[in-house]
Amino acid sequence: MIGNNENGRRSWCTRCALMSSATLAIGTLIASPAPAQETQPQDGEAAADQGLIVITGSRIKRDGFEDRVPATVMSAQAIQNLGRVNVGEVLTLIPQNAAFQSDTNAGPGVGSRASSNIGATYANLRGLNPFYGTRTLTLVDSRRFVPTSDSGAVDVNLIPSTLISRVETVTGGASAAYGSDAIAGVVNIILDRRFQGLKGQIDGGITERGDGETYHAALAAGTGFGGGRGHIVLSAEYQKNEEVGGCSRVRDWCADSWDVFLNSNVIVGGVTSGFNRPGTPTYGQPNYVIGRDSKLAYTTRTSVIRNAAPAAPAARNMMWNEDGTALVPFDAGLYSQASALGPRSGGDGASVYEEAYLRTPIERFALFGAASYDLTDTTELTLEASYGGRKARAMAITSGPTSTMQFRPDNAFLTPAVRALVGSNNFTVGTDVDDQVTNMNMADAKTFRAVLGVNGELGLGNWTWDAYYQYGRNTRFQSLSHVRVNSFFSFGIDAVIDPSTGDPICRAKLQGNPDAADCVPINLFGASNLSQEAIDYAWREAIEDFKYDQHVVAASIQGALFDGVGAGPFSAALGVEHRSDKGDVTHGDVPYYDQFGGSFGLDYAGKIRVTEGFLELNTPLLRNVPMGKFLELNGAIRHTATKSTDSLTDDSRSVGMTSWKLGGVYEPIEGLRFRATRSRDIRAAGFRELFEQQIPTDPSTTRGRVSNPFNSNAADATPILSGGNFALTPEKANTWTVGAVVSPTRNLRFSVDWFAIKITDAVTTPAGQQLVDTCFNLDVFCDRITFNPNVANRADITFVDARQINVGSFTSRGLDIELDYTTEFGSDSRVSFRLLGTYLYDMVIQAAPGSTPVNFAGQSGPAAPLGDFNPSPKLILNGTVTYDQGPFTGTLQGRYIGKGALNKTFIGPDDPDYDPTLPNSINDNTVASRFYLTLGLNVRLLSGDNGRQLEWFGTVDNLLDTDPPIAPGSTASVVQSSYPTNPAFFDTLGRRYRTGIRVRY
């Protein structure tokens, strides 16, 4: 942890004072007398309109919230108490949500999970979202929102948050109610469409270290018109977050650069050593070693000659000095692989975390408008539109020379002293060019959505009808500013002296090669000898344009079938929905696109058309009888027909799926309620999972290598093909929830629910190395690996097909708890306590039928073999205490993340079966627990009888300034770890502050 910095504190105090003065002045100007009508729901309660409401997870309207399904509700007041200003921040309050995609989990750029959607935040209940899809359905007012990513997920920060009434989360299958994608559950954002008056907010924040400034402003207004027959609401908000990073530069805990090193085929003092090589220097240590000071093998910013042929022995392990004029000895550190891949511990060079932003800079806005008008006394016309945007950027790794790009001894930039050591041999170098060539991964996304609806009464009892048309469009422009063009780079590094001028010139240009006519010589020797002309020639911008259009037409009716059997009317809801989605991904007209050393992939496009019909029945059977206070059964069924068409090949395929749900609620006595649901849920593969096309990786790069466990983990250079798979079959999930709700008094409520979700034919995105390891360990997926038939015992891998696949099954089981308690003191004081928790005891992955299942429950580290799920610590708790007295509200929230394992496929000294000679052995397989505190303060400065209100608020996150635990681990598709901890669970920014002003009238 970085110590107190006087300049940083002075900067914070100055900013705080300026910000407070500005917000107070703006609040005072805005807060002029005017009527106000806004009902604030109590903390932990659903804000419901009077009369019938629809509860998330069902399509049938009911009288109030009767807890048919396990649901967590975050009210607008609870959100404000903790100073949350967007939906992504609200989701952090829900322990069942895993933030594996957010602005604080950006990764190192291309190859990381987050790289394609930097700055976005997705709902991810139970951590079950696949790599390029979603198993959590995001709704706005119980309707789908247009996908904002090629994975089908919704960036919740593009949803307007100013008018949020509550956020409802159902953690269980809801496909029968809403269709595909709801296997893990539903996040439903309910907006206050009847808001009357004007409200605004302006706030800002900063970290304890004086970085990561945030700025946010929001405004909303609502009024009636047409003599009370119509109503309109409008809102606008803007947020800007500055970056925090790179990790090892700005935080002491990250500067230690902890990582996982591979102790297999490592070079120590010229000797090949490893966990499985008796008598060698590192024998006796496990295969995986957690240690400090991670750096990339055989890489420095001045260039180092690799310890490999054809380099002359005298030149190997020598690096250039800062000026690039001489060679000096290179310290290769520990655990440097013979393949020159992966991380090493110590030695010369920069930390692997230097370029990893702890938080990506992001700028977002959201505009929203909704209007309703009573055409008749029984018919209402509604119209809404929203438009939002996100700009974000992250530091990506800049590719230098690969291990197969050879330099010649007559290179123009070799001094006589260097040439004497190099001799007549070619050589290869490792260069970290990030200090000279900045590669920014930038995204600019825009989302538009419009809904036109009509609803009314049928004139048959209490039957109502609803119909709407929705159009949504998402566009995203993404670019990598400096990507190596392999052909240009190869021409540039092969520089010689022009005999006619005495200046460096590209050899190919001197020889008259027309492809090298514009070539500029590249000097990688030394710390700062790259010319801007060379950079502009060899590293070019790679772009991706993503466009996605969605049309939705839906209609439904609902009402009472008959009066029932004395416990209430039997009710039904039925309807149809048709969705037509079309996506298109292009990469510009770039003639050298296939020469990029790492790009976004090939162009692809596709259409997905979905037609669904559903029926739901609700049957109350008992009410206030000796057998019990209440008994009700509920059932739903939905049939889904999906047709997918590849727009580039015209290939089409159709699938039909049926989902259903059965549920019941039984209340034997006042204050005790039992509930249970059993459902079959479905998810068809999404746009990217079906249609994505990629270029096989370059075997001369780190992305084109696998460690071959059939040959003592030797590095095999092999193309790896990733991307979509048009033959994917739909996922199926069998879900159980069984629980109880205890309410012994009016102010105390406790619930506990057991859940079990088993997904079969789960779609996953394996990395090439994961397929190889799974083949070796489980004898599964070996058919996706091509072995050299001329080499015995699978000792040479020549190709890996790592496209999307359906795996055996995922099974998740655990318990969810919720406790609410409120007590009052006097006439104006109240204390509320709320505890939310989840305990995961099973996350069992079976790669294929017949293979050995592995239980990943309790894994806190980021790596996940066959990784289209996100492992989680077993226990996560969120507790909130709120004190209200008159104009003051104080909130203290605690978040506990239980201890866990780094990787459940590893075995450490804490396991009785530990043996350092095992290939999955590690020196420490534990991750410590953490506890974080957040303090929220709200003070009403002005509150008049006419509803005028002025409020100051302040929030301190990570109040104790707690550093994250050590939990490094590579992701599914990058060589080095993204961070030395797991930001999906652990806070990486440290203590930070936010303060602002709210006004209402």
Coordinates of N, CA and C in Angstrom, one line a residue, residues 270-346:
G270 N 22.2 -22.3 -17.7 CA 22.5 -23.0 -18.9 C 22.0 -24.5 -18.9
V271 N 21.4 -24.8 -17.7 CA 20.9 -26.2 -17.5 C 19.4 -26.2 -17.7
T272 N 18.8 -27.2 -18.4 CA 17.4 -27.3 -18.5 C 16.9 -28.0 -17.2
S273 N 16.0 -27.3 -16.5 CA 15.6 -27.8 -15.1 C 14.1 -27.8 -15.1
G274 N 13.6 -28.5 -14.0 CA 12.1 -28.5 -13.8 C 11.7 -29.4 -12.7
F275 N 10.4 -29.4 -12.4 CA 9.9 -30.2 -11.3 C 10.1 -31.7 -11.5
N276 N 10.2 -32.1 -12.8 CA 10.2 -33.5 -13.1 C 11.6 -33.9 -13.6
R277 N 12.6 -33.1 -13.3 CA 14.0 -33.4 -13.7 C 14.9 -33.6 -12.5
P278 N 15.0 -34.8 -12.0 CA 15.8 -35.0 -10.7 C 17.3 -34.5 -11.0
G279 N 17.8 -33.9 -9.9 CA 19.2 -33.4 -9.9 C 19.4 -32.1 -10.5
T280 N 18.3 -31.5 -11.0 CA 18.5 -30.1 -11.6 C 18.2 -29.1 -10.6
P281 N 18.6 -27.8 -10.8 CA 18.5 -26.8 -9.8 C 17.0 -26.5 -9.2
T282 N 16.0 -26.7 -10.0 CA 14.6 -26.4 -9.5 C 13.9 -27.7 -9.2
Y283 N 14.5 -28.8 -9.2 CA 13.8 -30.1 -8.8 C 13.6 -30.0 -7.3
G284 N 12.4 -30.5 -6.9 CA 12.0 -30.4 -5.5 C 11.0 -29.2 -5.3
Q285 N 11.0 -28.3 -6.3 CA 9.9 -27.3 -6.3 C 8.8 -27.8 -7.1
P286 N 7.6 -27.3 -6.9 CA 6.4 -27.8 -7.7 C 6.4 -27.3 -9.1
N287 N 5.5 -27.8 -9.9 CA 5.4 -27.4 -11.3 C 5.0 -25.9 -11.5
Y288 N 4.1 -25.5 -10.5 CA 3.7 -24.1 -10.6 C 4.2 -23.4 -9.3
V289 N 4.7 -22.2 -9.5 CA 5.3 -21.5 -8.3 C 4.7 -20.1 -8.3
I290 N 4.1 -19.7 -7.2 CA 3.7 -18.3 -7.0 C 4.9 -17.5 -6.5
G291 N 5.2 -16.4 -7.2 CA 6.4 -15.6 -6.7 C 6.2 -14.2 -7.2
R292 N 7.2 -13.4 -6.8 CA 7.2 -11.9 -7.0 C 7.9 -11.6 -8.4
D293 N 7.7 -10.3 -8.7 CA 8.6 -9.7 -9.7 C 8.4 -10.4 -11.1
S294 N 7.2 -10.5 -11.6 CA 6.9 -11.1 -12.8 C 7.3 -10.2 -14.0
K295 N 8.0 -10.8 -15.0 CA 8.4 -10.2 -16.2 C 8.4 -11.2 -17.3
L296 N 8.2 -10.7 -18.5 CA 8.2 -11.6 -19.7 C 9.5 -12.1 -20.0
A297 N 9.5 -13.4 -20.3 CA 10.8 -14.1 -20.6 C 11.5 -13.5 -21.7
Y298 N 12.8 -13.3 -21.6 CA 13.7 -12.9 -22.6 C 13.2 -11.6 -23.3
T299 N 12.8 -10.6 -22.5 CA 12.3 -9.4 -23.1 C 12.8 -8.2 -22.2
T300 N 13.3 -7.2 -22.9 CA 13.7 -6.0 -22.3 C 13.3 -4.8 -23.2
R301 N 13.3 -3.6 -22.7 CA 13.0 -2.5 -23.6 C 14.1 -2.0 -24.4
T302 N 15.4 -2.5 -24.1 CA 16.5 -2.2 -25.0 C 16.8 -3.3 -26.0
S303 N 16.2 -4.5 -25.9 CA 16.3 -5.7 -26.7 C 17.4 -6.6 -26.1
V304 N 17.1 -7.9 -26.1 CA 18.0 -8.9 -25.6 C 18.1 -10.0 -26.7
I305 N 19.3 -10.5 -26.9 CA 19.5 -11.6 -27.8 C 19.1 -12.9 -27.1
R306 N 18.2 -13.6 -27.7 CA 17.6 -14.8 -27.0 C 18.7 -15.9 -26.9
N307 N 18.5 -16.6 -25.8 CA 19.4 -17.8 -25.5 C 19.0 -19.0 -26.4
A308 N 19.1 -18.8 -27.7 CA 18.7 -19.9 -28.6 C 19.4 -19.7 -29.9
A309 N 19.6 -20.9 -30.6 CA 20.2 -20.9 -31.9 C 19.2 -20.1 -32.9
P310 N 19.8 -19.5 -33.9 CA 21.2 -19.6 -34.4 C 22.2 -18.6 -33.8
A311 N 21.8 -17.9 -32.7 CA 22.7 -16.9 -32.2 C 24.0 -17.5 -31.7
A312 N 25.1 -16.8 -31.9 CA 26.4 -17.2 -31.5 C 26.4 -17.3 -29.9
P313 N 27.0 -18.4 -29.4 CA 27.0 -18.5 -27.9 C 27.5 -17.3 -27.1
A314 N 28.4 -16.6 -27.7 CA 29.0 -15.4 -26.9 C 28.0 -14.3 -26.9
A315 N 27.0 -14.3 -27.8 CA 26.0 -13.2 -27.8 C 24.7 -13.5 -27.1
R316 N 24.5 -14.7 -26.8 CA 23.3 -15.1 -26.1 C 23.2 -14.5 -24.7
N317 N 21.9 -14.2 -24.3 CA 21.7 -13.6 -23.0 C 22.5 -12.3 -22.8
M318 N 22.6 -11.6 -23.9 CA 23.2 -10.3 -23.8 C 22.2 -9.3 -24.3
M319 N 22.1 -8.1 -23.6 CA 21.2 -7.1 -24.0 C 21.9 -5.8 -24.3
W320 N 21.2 -4.9 -25.1 CA 21.8 -3.7 -25.5 C 21.8 -2.7 -24.3
N321 N 22.7 -1.8 -24.3 CA 22.7 -0.7 -23.3 C 21.6 0.3 -23.7
E322 N 21.4 1.4 -22.9 CA 20.4 2.3 -23.2 C 20.6 3.0 -24.5
D323 N 21.8 3.3 -24.9 CA 22.1 4.0 -26.1 C 22.0 3.1 -27.4
G324 N 22.1 1.8 -27.1 CA 22.0 0.8 -28.2 C 23.4 0.7 -28.9
T325 N 24.5 1.0 -28.2 CA 25.8 0.9 -28.8 C 26.6 -0.3 -28.3
A326 N 26.2 -1.0 -27.3 CA 27.0 -2.1 -26.7 C 26.1 -3.1 -26.1
L327 N 26.7 -4.3 -26.0 CA 25.9 -5.4 -25.3 C 26.4 -5.6 -23.9
V328 N 25.5 -5.8 -23.0 CA 25.9 -6.0 -21.6 C 25.1 -7.3 -21.1
P329 N 25.6 -8.0 -20.1 CA 24.9 -9.2 -19.7 C 23.5 -9.0 -19.3
F330 N 22.6 -9.9 -19.6 CA 21.2 -9.9 -19.3 C 20.9 -10.9 -18.2
D331 N 20.2 -10.4 -17.2 CA 19.8 -11.2 -16.1 C 18.4 -11.8 -16.5
A332 N 18.3 -13.1 -16.8 CA 17.1 -13.8 -17.2 C 16.2 -14.1 -16.1
G333 N 16.6 -13.9 -14.9 CA 15.7 -14.2 -13.7 C 15.5 -15.7 -13.6
L334 N 14.5 -16.1 -12.8 CA 14.1 -17.5 -12.5 C 12.9 -17.9 -13.4
Y335 N 12.9 -19.2 -13.7 CA 11.8 -19.8 -14.4 C 11.6 -19.3 -15.8
S336 N 12.7 -18.9 -16.4 CA 12.6 -18.6 -17.9 C 12.5 -19.9 -18.7
Q337 N 11.5 -19.9 -19.5 CA 11.2 -21.1 -20.3 C 12.2 -21.3 -21.4
A338 N 12.5 -22.5 -21.7 CA 13.4 -22.8 -22.9 C 12.7 -22.3 -24.2
S339 N 11.4 -22.2 -24.1 CA 10.7 -21.7 -25.3 C 10.6 -20.2 -25.4
A340 N 11.2 -19.5 -24.4 CA 11.2 -18.1 -24.3 C 9.8 -17.5 -24.2
L341 N 8.8 -18.3 -23.7 CA 7.4 -17.9 -23.5 C 7.1 -17.7 -22.0
G342 N 6.0 -16.9 -21.8 CA 5.5 -16.8 -20.5 C 6.3 -15.9 -19.6
P343 N 5.8 -15.9 -18.3 CA 6.5 -15.0 -17.3 C 7.7 -15.6 -16.7
R344 N 8.6 -14.8 -16.1 CA 9.7 -15.2 -15.3 C 9.8 -14.4 -14.0
S345 N 10.5 -14.8 -13.1 CA 10.6 -14.1 -11.8 C 11.9 -13.4 -11.7
G346 N 11.8 -12.0 -11.7 CA 13.0 -11.2 -11.5 C 13.9 -11.1 -12.7

